[in-house]
mmCIF file of C-alpha atoms in Angstrom:
data_model
loop_
_atom_site.group_PDB
_atom_site.id
_atom_site.type_symbol
_atom_site.label_atom_id
_atom_site.label_comp_id
_atom_site.label_asym_id
_atom_site.label_seq_id
_atom_site.Cartn_x
_atom_site.Cartn_y
_atom_site.Cartn_z
ATOM 1 C CA MET A 1 -21.559 -46.570 9.299
ATOM 2 C CA LYS A 2 -24.846 -44.752 8.540
ATOM 3 C CA GLN A 3 -27.686 -47.149 8.182
ATOM 4 C CA LYS A 4 -29.526 -47.252 4.711
ATOM 5 C CA GLY A 5 -32.337 -44.752 4.608
ATOM 6 C CA GLN A 6 -31.044 -42.875 7.662
ATOM 7 C CA LYS A 7 -30.711 -39.116 7.345
ATOM 8 C CA SER A 8 -27.132 -37.953 7.562
ATOM 9 C CA GLN A 9 -26.622 -35.565 10.494
ATOM 10 C CA THR A 10 -24.449 -32.390 10.437
ATOM 11 C CA ILE A 11 -22.305 -31.765 13.450
ATOM 12 C CA GLY A 12 -21.113 -28.265 14.083
ATOM 13 C CA LEU A 13 -17.912 -28.435 16.167
ATOM 14 C CA VAL A 14 -16.807 -25.244 17.922
ATOM 15 C CA LEU A 15 -13.109 -24.713 18.684
ATOM 16 C CA SER A 16 -10.807 -21.705 19.055
ATOM 17 C CA THR A 17 -8.686 -22.780 16.161
ATOM 18 C CA VAL A 18 -8.360 -25.545 13.518
ATOM 19 C CA PRO A 19 -6.817 -28.606 15.293
ATOM 20 C CA ARG A 20 -3.064 -28.717 14.717
ATOM 21 C CA TYR A 21 -1.302 -31.901 13.757
ATOM 22 C CA SER A 22 -0.553 -32.773 17.397
ATOM 23 C CA GLU A 23 -4.159 -32.263 18.479
ATOM 24 C CA THR A 24 -5.111 -35.837 17.657
ATOM 25 C CA PHE A 25 -8.267 -36.004 19.804
ATOM 26 C CA PHE A 26 -10.244 -33.520 17.505
ATOM 27 C CA ARG A 27 -8.615 -34.664 14.308
ATOM 28 C CA ASN A 28 -9.529 -38.334 15.162
ATOM 29 C CA LYS A 29 -13.086 -37.410 16.260
ATOM 30 C CA ILE A 30 -13.783 -35.445 12.992
ATOM 31 C CA LYS A 31 -12.394 -38.311 10.873
ATOM 32 C CA GLY A 32 -14.396 -40.856 12.839
ATOM 33 C CA LEU A 33 -17.622 -38.970 12.443
ATOM 34 C CA GLN A 34 -17.077 -38.527 8.763
ATOM 35 C CA ASN A 35 -16.353 -42.285 8.397
ATOM 36 C CA HIS A 36 -19.655 -42.980 10.118
ATOM 37 C CA GLY A 37 -21.582 -40.784 7.545
ATOM 38 C CA PHE A 38 -21.815 -37.530 9.473
ATOM 39 C CA LYS A 39 -21.059 -34.204 7.884
ATOM 40 C CA VAL A 40 -18.822 -31.962 10.092
ATOM 41 C CA ILE A 41 -18.605 -28.153 10.024
ATOM 42 C CA LEU A 42 -15.904 -26.626 12.064
ATOM 43 C CA PHE A 43 -16.567 -23.230 13.681
ATOM 44 C CA VAL A 44 -13.421 -21.430 14.838
ATOM 45 C CA ASP A 45 -12.592 -17.997 16.350
ATOM 46 C CA TYR A 46 -9.252 -17.811 14.665
ATOM 47 C CA TYR A 47 -8.405 -18.785 11.146
ATOM 48 C CA LYS A 48 -5.103 -19.045 9.084
ATOM 49 C CA LYS A 49 -4.698 -19.410 5.276
ATOM 50 C CA GLU A 50 -3.018 -22.822 5.835
ATOM 51 C CA ASP A 51 -6.152 -24.137 7.412
ATOM 52 C CA SER A 52 -7.901 -24.082 4.048
ATOM 53 C CA SER A 53 -6.791 -27.674 3.286
ATOM 54 C CA PHE A 54 -8.406 -29.109 6.468
ATOM 55 C CA SER A 55 -10.683 -32.070 6.024
ATOM 56 C CA CYS A 56 -14.062 -30.347 6.582
ATOM 57 C CA LYS A 57 -15.755 -27.030 5.982
ATOM 58 C CA ILE A 58 -14.523 -24.283 8.172
ATOM 59 C CA VAL A 59 -16.579 -21.216 9.199
ATOM 60 C CA SER A 60 -14.606 -18.600 10.993
ATOM 61 C CA ALA A 61 -15.515 -15.562 13.091
ATOM 62 C CA SER A 62 -14.463 -12.033 12.147
ATOM 63 C CA ASN A 63 -11.261 -10.878 13.683
ATOM 64 C CA TYR A 64 -11.865 -8.237 16.352
ATOM 65 C CA ASN A 65 -8.278 -7.856 17.450
ATOM 66 C CA ASN A 66 -7.457 -5.218 14.869
ATOM 67 C CA SER A 67 -7.537 -1.415 14.790
ATOM 68 C CA ARG A 68 -10.541 0.468 16.053
ATOM 69 C CA PHE A 69 -11.623 1.285 12.480
ATOM 70 C CA ILE A 70 -11.367 -2.396 11.310
ATOM 71 C CA ASN A 71 -13.209 -3.604 14.406
ATOM 72 C CA PHE A 72 -15.992 -1.051 13.794
ATOM 73 C CA TRP A 73 -16.308 -2.169 10.123
ATOM 74 C CA ASN A 74 -16.409 -5.844 11.041
ATOM 75 C CA SER A 75 -19.014 -5.094 13.703
ATOM 76 C CA PHE A 76 -21.125 -3.188 11.159
ATOM 77 C CA VAL A 77 -20.918 -5.922 8.590
ATOM 78 C CA ALA A 78 -21.795 -8.648 11.173
ATOM 79 C CA LEU A 79 -24.790 -6.582 12.448
ATOM 80 C CA SER A 80 -25.942 -5.934 8.826
ATOM 81 C CA LYS A 81 -25.852 -9.689 8.032
ATOM 82 C CA SER A 82 -27.708 -10.481 11.237
ATOM 83 C CA VAL A 83 -30.458 -7.986 10.335
ATOM 84 C CA PHE A 84 -30.749 -8.520 6.534
ATOM 85 C CA VAL A 85 -29.427 -12.029 5.884
ATOM 86 C CA HIS A 86 -30.815 -14.032 8.818
ATOM 87 C CA PRO A 87 -33.203 -11.758 10.767
ATOM 88 C CA LYS A 88 -35.411 -14.607 12.215
ATOM 89 C CA ARG A 89 -32.430 -16.264 13.853
ATOM 90 C CA SER A 90 -30.908 -13.046 15.034
ATOM 91 C CA LEU A 91 -34.246 -12.050 16.574
ATOM 92 C CA LYS A 92 -34.563 -15.451 18.206
ATOM 93 C CA LEU A 93 -31.127 -15.153 19.706
ATOM 94 C CA PHE A 94 -31.867 -11.631 20.984
ATOM 95 C CA GLN A 95 -35.038 -12.872 22.619
ATOM 96 C CA LEU A 96 -33.416 -15.835 24.242
ATOM 97 C CA ASN A 97 -30.629 -13.710 25.581
ATOM 98 C CA LYS A 98 -33.152 -11.267 26.926
ATOM 99 C CA LYS A 99 -34.912 -14.039 28.722
ATOM 100 C CA ASP A 100 -31.625 -14.837 30.455
ATOM 101 C CA HIS A 101 -31.488 -11.212 31.656
ATOM 102 C CA ILE A 102 -28.629 -10.272 29.415
ATOM 103 C CA SER A 103 -28.407 -6.401 28.984
ATOM 104 C CA PHE A 104 -29.259 -4.806 25.713
ATOM 105 C CA LYS A 105 -25.556 -3.807 25.192
ATOM 106 C CA ASP A 106 -24.286 -7.315 25.886
ATOM 107 C CA ASN A 107 -27.012 -8.750 23.859
ATOM 108 C CA LEU A 108 -26.143 -6.725 20.868
ATOM 109 C CA LYS A 109 -22.438 -7.600 21.308
ATOM 110 C CA GLN A 110 -23.310 -11.375 21.348
ATOM 111 C CA ILE A 111 -25.349 -11.066 18.134
ATOM 112 C CA ILE A 112 -22.374 -9.420 16.461
ATOM 113 C CA ILE A 113 -19.631 -11.791 17.583
ATOM 114 C CA ASN A 114 -21.849 -14.907 17.105
ATOM 115 C CA GLU A 115 -23.213 -13.880 13.627
ATOM 116 C CA PHE A 116 -20.871 -16.408 11.934
ATOM 117 C CA PHE A 117 -22.969 -19.285 13.456
ATOM 118 C CA LEU A 118 -26.325 -17.996 12.107
ATOM 119 C CA SER A 119 -25.973 -18.849 8.364
ATOM 120 C CA GLU A 120 -25.256 -22.589 8.840
ATOM 121 C CA GLN A 121 -27.673 -25.532 9.081
ATOM 122 C CA VAL A 122 -26.529 -28.071 11.739
ATOM 123 C CA ASP A 123 -28.220 -30.722 13.750
ATOM 124 C CA TRP A 124 -25.852 -30.427 16.690
ATOM 125 C CA LEU A 125 -23.691 -27.515 17.845
ATOM 126 C CA HIS A 126 -20.964 -29.006 19.988
ATOM 127 C CA PHE A 127 -18.621 -26.750 21.918
ATOM 128 C CA GLY A 128 -15.216 -28.508 22.320
ATOM 129 C CA PHE A 129 -14.446 -26.736 25.634
ATOM 130 C CA GLY A 130 -16.699 -25.315 28.317
ATOM 131 C CA MET A 131 -15.440 -21.751 28.047
ATOM 132 C CA LEU A 132 -16.193 -21.682 24.384
ATOM 133 C CA ALA A 133 -19.904 -21.911 25.195
ATOM 134 C CA VAL A 134 -19.833 -18.832 27.444
ATOM 135 C CA ASN A 135 -21.771 -15.893 25.888
ATOM 136 C CA ARG A 136 -23.003 -18.471 23.268
ATOM 137 C CA GLU A 137 -25.476 -20.428 25.470
ATOM 138 C CA ASN A 138 -28.494 -19.587 23.165
ATOM 139 C CA VAL A 139 -26.833 -19.884 19.756
ATOM 140 C CA ALA A 140 -27.861 -23.562 19.209
ATOM 141 C CA ALA A 141 -31.450 -22.814 20.019
ATOM 142 C CA ALA A 142 -31.545 -19.868 17.807
ATOM 143 C CA ILE A 143 -30.449 -21.929 14.803
ATOM 144 C CA LYS A 144 -32.703 -24.859 15.885
ATOM 145 C CA ALA A 145 -29.864 -27.260 16.707
ATOM 146 C CA LYS A 146 -29.224 -29.456 19.663
ATOM 147 C CA MET A 147 -26.392 -28.281 21.969
ATOM 148 C CA ALA A 148 -23.539 -30.215 23.492
ATOM 149 C CA VAL A 149 -20.472 -29.103 25.498
ATOM 150 C CA SER A 150 -17.331 -30.947 26.333
ATOM 151 C CA PHE A 151 -15.493 -30.403 29.519
ATOM 152 C CA ARG A 152 -11.874 -31.618 29.371
ATOM 153 C CA GLY A 153 -10.480 -30.721 32.839
ATOM 154 C CA PHE A 154 -9.042 -27.267 33.064
ATOM 155 C CA ASP A 155 -12.297 -25.673 31.819
ATOM 156 C CA LEU A 156 -14.315 -27.349 34.588
ATOM 157 C CA TYR A 157 -11.998 -27.005 37.542
ATOM 158 C CA LEU A 158 -9.902 -23.893 36.924
ATOM 159 C CA SER A 159 -11.876 -21.582 34.619
ATOM 160 C CA PRO A 160 -14.654 -20.954 37.268
ATOM 161 C CA LEU A 161 -11.917 -19.786 39.654
ATOM 162 C CA LYS A 162 -10.597 -17.307 37.086
ATOM 163 C CA HIS A 163 -14.035 -16.301 35.754
ATOM 164 C CA LYS A 164 -16.388 -16.361 38.653
ATOM 165 C CA ASN A 165 -19.951 -17.599 37.840
ATOM 166 C CA CYS A 166 -19.016 -18.176 34.158
ATOM 167 C CA TYR A 167 -21.300 -21.131 33.768
ATOM 168 C CA ASN A 168 -24.340 -19.804 35.560
ATOM 169 C CA ILE A 169 -26.416 -19.445 32.394
ATOM 170 C CA LEU A 170 -24.962 -22.570 30.727
ATOM 171 C CA PHE A 171 -25.802 -24.988 33.589
ATOM 172 C CA LYS A 172 -29.491 -23.923 33.525
ATOM 173 C CA LYS A 173 -29.829 -25.080 29.820
ATOM 174 C CA ASP A 174 -31.233 -28.455 28.880
ATOM 175 C CA ILE A 175 -28.244 -29.639 26.867
ATOM 176 C CA ARG A 176 -25.929 -32.605 26.665
ATOM 177 C CA TYR A 177 -22.470 -32.729 28.251
ATOM 178 C CA HIS A 178 -19.450 -34.800 27.401
ATOM 179 C CA VAL A 179 -16.802 -35.426 30.141
ATOM 180 C CA LEU A 180 -13.666 -37.596 30.282
ATOM 181 C CA SER A 181 -14.188 -39.479 33.456
ATOM 182 C CA GLN A 182 -16.684 -40.666 36.037
ATOM 183 C CA GLU A 183 -15.010 -38.277 38.529
ATOM 184 C CA MET A 184 -15.676 -35.261 36.234
ATOM 185 C CA LYS A 185 -19.281 -36.511 35.852
ATOM 186 C CA HIS A 186 -19.776 -36.384 39.589
ATOM 187 C CA ASP A 187 -18.206 -33.070 39.929
ATOM 188 C CA LEU A 188 -20.414 -31.621 37.114
ATOM 189 C CA MET A 189 -23.424 -32.938 38.911
ATOM 190 C CA LYS A 190 -22.520 -30.816 41.969
ATOM 191 C CA TYR A 191 -23.614 -27.857 39.811
ATOM 192 C CA LYS A 192 -27.084 -29.406 39.699
ATOM 193 C CA VAL A 193 -26.618 -30.736 36.136
ATOM 194 C CA GLN A 194 -28.800 -33.844 35.789
ATOM 195 C CA GLU A 195 -27.052 -37.205 35.464
ATOM 196 C CA ASN A 196 -28.945 -38.122 32.221
ATOM 197 C CA GLN A 197 -27.490 -34.986 30.628
ATOM 198 C CA ILE A 198 -23.861 -36.197 31.083
ATOM 199 C CA LYS A 199 -22.010 -38.824 28.966
ATOM 200 C CA VAL A 200 -18.653 -40.109 29.916
ATOM 201 C CA ILE A 201 -16.400 -40.781 26.821
ATOM 202 C CA THR A 202 -12.821 -41.310 27.714
ATOM 203 C CA PRO A 203 -9.876 -40.283 25.430
ATOM 204 C CA ALA A 204 -8.494 -42.950 23.227
ATOM 205 C CA ILE A 205 -5.224 -43.580 21.341
ATOM 206 C CA ASN A 206 -4.034 -45.197 18.136
ATOM 207 C CA THR A 207 -3.329 -48.644 19.713
ATOM 208 C CA GLU A 208 -1.860 -49.863 16.388
ATOM 209 C CA PHE A 209 0.827 -47.188 16.553
ATOM 210 C CA PHE A 210 1.435 -47.382 20.281
ATOM 211 C CA GLN A 211 2.443 -51.046 20.486
ATOM 212 C CA THR A 212 5.770 -52.856 20.440
ATOM 213 C CA GLU A 213 7.128 -56.330 20.361
ATOM 214 C CA LYS A 214 10.268 -55.229 22.350
ATOM 215 C CA SER A 215 10.830 -56.243 25.939
ATOM 216 C CA PRO A 216 10.819 -53.510 28.581
ATOM 217 C CA HIS A 217 13.944 -51.356 28.568
ATOM 218 C CA LYS A 218 16.577 -52.421 30.974
ATOM 219 C CA SER A 219 19.347 -50.170 32.029
ATOM 220 C CA LYS A 220 21.910 -49.732 34.874
ATOM 221 C CA HIS A 221 20.222 -46.386 35.517
ATOM 222 C CA LEU A 222 16.492 -46.000 36.429
ATOM 223 C CA GLN A 223 14.967 -44.272 33.375
ATOM 224 C CA LEU A 224 11.915 -42.178 34.176
ATOM 225 C CA VAL A 225 9.835 -40.090 31.720
ATOM 226 C CA THR A 226 6.924 -37.634 31.607
ATOM 227 C CA VAL A 227 5.124 -36.428 28.427
ATOM 228 C CA ALA A 228 3.328 -33.131 29.288
ATOM 229 C CA ARG A 229 3.493 -29.352 28.695
ATOM 230 C CA GLN A 230 5.432 -27.596 31.315
ATOM 231 C CA HIS A 231 2.584 -26.065 33.306
ATOM 232 C CA TRP A 232 2.015 -25.786 37.047
ATOM 233 C CA LYS A 233 -0.935 -28.179 36.957
ATOM 234 C CA LYS A 234 1.213 -31.009 35.783
ATOM 235 C CA GLY A 235 2.901 -31.136 39.199
ATOM 236 C CA PHE A 236 6.469 -31.061 38.053
ATOM 237 C CA ILE A 237 7.766 -29.392 41.207
ATOM 238 C CA TYR A 238 6.387 -32.229 43.404
ATOM 239 C CA THR A 239 7.788 -34.739 40.934
ATOM 240 C CA LEU A 240 11.274 -33.140 41.280
ATOM 241 C CA GLU A 241 10.974 -33.178 45.090
ATOM 242 C CA ALA A 242 10.297 -36.922 44.928
ATOM 243 C CA LEU A 243 13.269 -37.442 42.628
ATOM 244 C CA ALA A 244 15.503 -35.509 45.038
ATOM 245 C CA CYS A 245 14.480 -38.119 47.645
ATOM 246 C CA LEU A 246 15.517 -40.877 45.321
ATOM 247 C CA LYS A 247 18.945 -39.213 44.921
ATOM 248 C CA GLN A 248 19.259 -38.900 48.791
ATOM 249 C CA ASN A 249 18.691 -42.695 48.834
ATOM 250 C CA ASP A 250 21.549 -43.205 46.390
ATOM 251 C CA ILE A 251 19.276 -44.384 43.564
ATOM 252 C CA ASP A 252 20.831 -43.587 40.187
ATOM 253 C CA PHE A 253 18.252 -42.283 37.760
ATOM 254 C CA HIS A 254 17.644 -40.110 34.797
ATOM 255 C CA TYR A 255 14.386 -38.206 34.151
ATOM 256 C CA THR A 256 13.265 -37.089 30.691
ATOM 257 C CA ILE A 257 10.620 -34.368 30.212
ATOM 258 C CA ILE A 258 8.996 -34.365 26.833
ATOM 259 C CA GLY A 259 7.096 -31.198 26.004
ATOM 260 C CA GLY A 260 7.521 -27.356 26.071
ATOM 261 C CA GLY A 261 5.675 -24.728 28.046
ATOM 262 C CA ILE A 262 5.776 -21.531 30.043
ATOM 263 C CA GLU A 263 7.135 -23.141 33.315
ATOM 264 C CA GLN A 264 10.402 -24.528 31.997
ATOM 265 C CA GLU A 265 12.542 -21.789 33.543
ATOM 266 C CA ARG A 266 10.916 -22.429 36.967
ATOM 267 C CA ILE A 267 11.163 -26.203 36.652
ATOM 268 C CA THR A 268 14.865 -25.941 35.710
ATOM 269 C CA PHE A 269 15.608 -23.683 38.617
ATOM 270 C CA ALA A 270 13.814 -25.966 40.956
ATOM 271 C CA ALA A 271 15.872 -28.904 39.698
ATOM 272 C CA TYR A 272 19.052 -26.918 40.187
ATOM 273 C CA GLN A 273 18.131 -26.052 43.708
ATOM 274 C CA LEU A 274 17.234 -29.649 44.500
ATOM 275 C CA GLY A 275 20.571 -30.766 43.148
ATOM 276 C CA ILE A 276 19.170 -33.016 40.427
ATOM 277 C CA LEU A 277 19.504 -30.809 37.239
ATOM 278 C CA GLU A 278 22.257 -33.067 35.984
ATOM 279 C CA ASN A 279 19.803 -35.992 36.112
ATOM 280 C CA ILE A 280 17.165 -34.356 33.866
ATOM 281 C CA THR A 281 16.865 -33.944 30.125
ATOM 282 C CA PHE A 282 14.376 -31.422 28.679
ATOM 283 C CA THR A 283 13.636 -32.476 25.086
ATOM 284 C CA GLY A 284 10.921 -29.896 24.226
ATOM 285 C CA LYS A 285 8.120 -30.925 21.894
ATOM 286 C CA LEU A 286 8.894 -34.016 19.803
ATOM 287 C CA PRO A 287 7.214 -35.697 16.808
ATOM 288 C CA GLN A 288 5.016 -38.746 17.652
ATOM 289 C CA GLU A 289 7.633 -41.147 16.392
ATOM 290 C CA GLU A 290 10.325 -39.693 18.607
ATOM 291 C CA VAL A 291 7.985 -39.672 21.628
ATOM 292 C CA LYS A 292 7.448 -43.315 21.124
ATOM 293 C CA ALA A 293 11.137 -44.044 20.736
ATOM 294 C CA THR A 294 11.957 -42.164 23.901
ATOM 295 C CA LEU A 295 9.154 -43.923 25.819
ATOM 296 C CA LEU A 296 10.624 -47.298 24.693
ATOM 297 C CA GLN A 297 14.007 -46.322 26.239
ATOM 298 C CA SER A 298 12.329 -45.701 29.628
ATOM 299 C CA SER A 299 11.034 -47.937 32.354
ATOM 300 C CA ILE A 300 8.709 -45.819 34.519
ATOM 301 C CA PHE A 301 6.273 -43.193 33.357
ATOM 302 C CA VAL A 302 5.377 -40.473 35.906
ATOM 303 C CA GLN A 303 2.333 -38.253 35.705
ATOM 304 C CA TYR A 304 2.090 -36.544 39.084
ATOM 305 C CA SER A 305 -0.444 -33.825 38.083
ATOM 306 C CA ILE A 306 -2.364 -31.576 40.427
ATOM 307 C CA GLN A 307 -5.253 -31.387 37.988
ATOM 308 C CA GLU A 308 -5.841 -33.798 35.042
ATOM 309 C CA GLY A 309 -8.925 -34.659 33.032
ATOM 310 C CA PHE A 310 -7.641 -37.982 31.911
ATOM 311 C CA CYS A 311 -4.295 -37.823 29.953
ATOM 312 C CA ASN A 312 -3.618 -39.506 26.637
ATOM 313 C CA ALA A 313 0.098 -39.751 27.349
ATOM 314 C CA VAL A 314 -0.520 -42.143 30.303
ATOM 315 C CA LEU A 315 -2.583 -44.314 27.905
ATOM 316 C CA GLU A 316 0.274 -44.350 25.448
ATOM 317 C CA ALA A 317 2.788 -45.200 28.041
ATOM 318 C CA GLN A 318 0.697 -48.157 29.300
ATOM 319 C CA ALA A 319 0.200 -49.388 25.732
ATOM 320 C CA LEU A 320 3.984 -49.489 25.231
ATOM 321 C CA GLY A 321 4.473 -51.516 28.516
ATOM 322 C CA LEU A 322 5.899 -48.828 30.800
ATOM 323 C CA LEU A 323 5.224 -48.995 34.485
ATOM 324 C CA CYS A 324 2.988 -45.957 35.232
ATOM 325 C CA VAL A 325 2.782 -43.966 38.469
ATOM 326 C CA VAL A 326 0.278 -41.187 38.563
ATOM 327 C CA SER A 327 -1.521 -38.876 41.022
ATOM 328 C CA ASN A 328 -5.048 -39.189 42.073
ATOM 329 C CA ALA A 329 -6.029 -36.004 40.177
ATOM 330 C CA GLU A 330 -9.517 -36.360 38.650
ATOM 331 C CA GLY A 331 -9.542 -38.919 35.782
ATOM 332 C CA LEU A 332 -5.950 -40.359 36.415
ATOM 333 C CA ALA A 333 -7.270 -42.794 39.039
ATOM 334 C CA GLU A 334 -9.615 -44.152 36.284
ATOM 335 C CA ASN A 335 -6.849 -44.152 33.631
ATOM 336 C CA VAL A 336 -4.529 -46.299 35.888
ATOM 337 C CA LEU A 337 -6.046 -48.874 38.168
ATOM 338 C CA ASN A 338 -4.041 -48.807 41.389
ATOM 339 C CA GLY A 339 -2.074 -51.979 41.958
ATOM 340 C CA ILE A 340 -3.528 -53.502 38.746
ATOM 341 C CA THR A 341 -2.237 -51.598 35.736
ATOM 342 C CA GLY A 342 0.022 -49.154 37.633
ATOM 343 C CA TRP A 343 -0.043 -47.122 40.821
ATOM 344 C CA VAL A 344 -1.888 -44.058 42.079
ATOM 345 C CA VAL A 345 -0.277 -41.847 44.683
ATOM 346 C CA PRO A 346 -2.088 -38.872 46.453
ATOM 347 C CA LYS A 347 -1.213 -35.590 44.814
ATOM 348 C CA ARG A 348 1.173 -33.089 46.462
ATOM 349 C CA GLU A 349 2.788 -35.901 48.478
ATOM 350 C CA PRO A 350 6.328 -36.131 46.940
ATOM 351 C CA ILE A 351 7.667 -38.301 49.724
ATOM 352 C CA GLN A 352 4.973 -40.847 49.049
ATOM 353 C CA LEU A 353 5.712 -40.703 45.441
ATOM 354 C CA ALA A 354 9.388 -41.364 46.043
ATOM 355 C CA GLN A 355 8.536 -44.304 48.299
ATOM 356 C CA LYS A 356 6.248 -45.676 45.738
ATOM 357 C CA ILE A 357 8.940 -45.576 43.108
ATOM 358 C CA MET A 358 11.437 -47.382 45.366
ATOM 359 C CA GLU A 359 8.833 -49.942 46.169
ATOM 360 C CA ILE A 360 8.279 -50.598 42.421
ATOM 361 C CA LEU A 361 12.018 -51.082 41.979
ATOM 362 C CA ASN A 362 12.018 -53.741 44.531
ATOM 363 C CA LEU A 363 9.134 -55.742 43.143
ATOM 364 C CA PRO A 364 9.792 -59.144 41.510
ATOM 365 C CA GLU A 365 10.101 -58.959 37.832
ATOM 366 C CA GLU A 366 7.255 -61.393 37.344
ATOM 367 C CA GLN A 367 4.888 -58.984 39.185
ATOM 368 C CA LYS A 368 6.019 -56.035 37.149
ATOM 369 C CA GLN A 369 5.465 -58.030 33.960
ATOM 370 C CA GLU A 370 1.963 -58.943 35.049
ATOM 371 C CA ILE A 371 1.231 -55.199 35.712
ATOM 372 C CA ARG A 372 2.567 -54.329 32.196
ATOM 373 C CA ASN A 373 0.557 -57.120 30.504
ATOM 374 C CA VAL A 374 -2.714 -56.136 32.120
ATOM 375 C CA ALA A 375 -2.181 -52.532 31.301
ATOM 376 C CA ILE A 376 -1.431 -53.214 27.712
ATOM 377 C CA GLU A 377 -4.428 -55.431 27.182
ATOM 378 C CA ARG A 378 -6.775 -52.954 28.983
ATOM 379 C CA VAL A 379 -5.686 -49.942 26.861
ATOM 380 C CA LYS A 380 -5.962 -52.118 23.677
ATOM 381 C CA LYS A 381 -9.540 -53.198 24.596
ATOM 382 C CA GLU A 382 -10.961 -50.114 26.303
ATOM 383 C CA PHE A 383 -9.213 -47.070 24.863
ATOM 384 C CA ASN A 384 -8.962 -47.669 21.130
ATOM 385 C CA LEU A 385 -10.161 -45.154 18.565
ATOM 386 C CA GLU A 386 -12.847 -47.408 17.099
ATOM 387 C CA LYS A 387 -14.580 -47.808 20.457
ATOM 388 C CA GLN A 388 -14.482 -44.026 21.133
ATOM 389 C CA GLN A 389 -15.839 -43.181 17.749
ATOM 390 C CA GLU A 390 -18.757 -45.590 18.249
ATOM 391 C CA LYS A 391 -19.605 -43.854 21.534
ATOM 392 C CA PHE A 392 -19.648 -40.469 19.851
ATOM 393 C CA VAL A 393 -21.945 -41.736 17.136
ATOM 394 C CA ARG A 394 -24.361 -42.992 19.952
ATOM 395 C CA PHE A 395 -23.917 -39.615 21.617
ATOM 396 C CA TYR A 396 -25.341 -37.799 18.720
ATOM 397 C CA GLN A 397 -28.015 -40.387 17.758
ATOM 398 C CA ASN A 398 -29.664 -40.842 21.105
#
């Protein structure tokens, strides 16, 4: 909690939208900061009427996805506010952008679209994803706030491929970065970001909710499960190829995929071609209580991603005593300790994945239980919400 006599800080958190019910990371972070005496202002690009009941002040950008006339009017209003309501901050932003060799036209555009930041007083402006800071690299300095940026995986590894040189200006700034794993920290340093600018704060889960007194599920069939949106980076096709190997080895299994996504058609057809569609259940998105219930009916959790920042779902599975097999994508090898709390298999190697699952099936029950116990205790000790919240408090106080 805030010490007596200590000035309460205001954190401006920048996201695309107000966090939905399922986006527990940001909701827990906001609640944790508020519990420690911080004031939180949420800046969002898109706002809905139902967001008005959220737990902190919300400041939203103007909507520029309308007709040409409405976009012109919103631009005129934003520019007028910049000139007459907060001229000093607008001029400062213009000067800082000019120093970064941003053209007059782009500079003017940035002032218009970022005007909604300029009226607020915050101590920190923290962008929740890397791409949210692009074209906003000087906003924090313009409003005399410290700046922080979180990289969560996709934005660090894939966004630069889609938007070449998108972080060129950002990485030259003297700001603070938050990443999810040591692997991400090392990769960020390859962009010549200084080590002392980067803080690793891993995801965390509600360890009180994700616990059980039940023994591991036992079934005649091998019950496997994955909780992830159906996206190519989650490696589902490689997982299915591994499961086809299990079927060729006469291993009776059922695989449940929890989560929706744009790739379901492709994944379904791949399962059909591999001859294992009848062994798979697609549940779509489920409420948290149903996710937990489904996990408790399973024995092995598979997260064979191609790219993964860290993955809360793997933490939840370990906390419930599932045996976890993951790829070596970024933070997963820190989430699961190979041979200690689960197993790590090189990505894009479905045969190795299948062999590892068969190896696990043949382990003595005592060894499996030891893996479960160590995983449960590690998650409870290292990845609880209280510990994460304390780290974020220090992040902003140091």
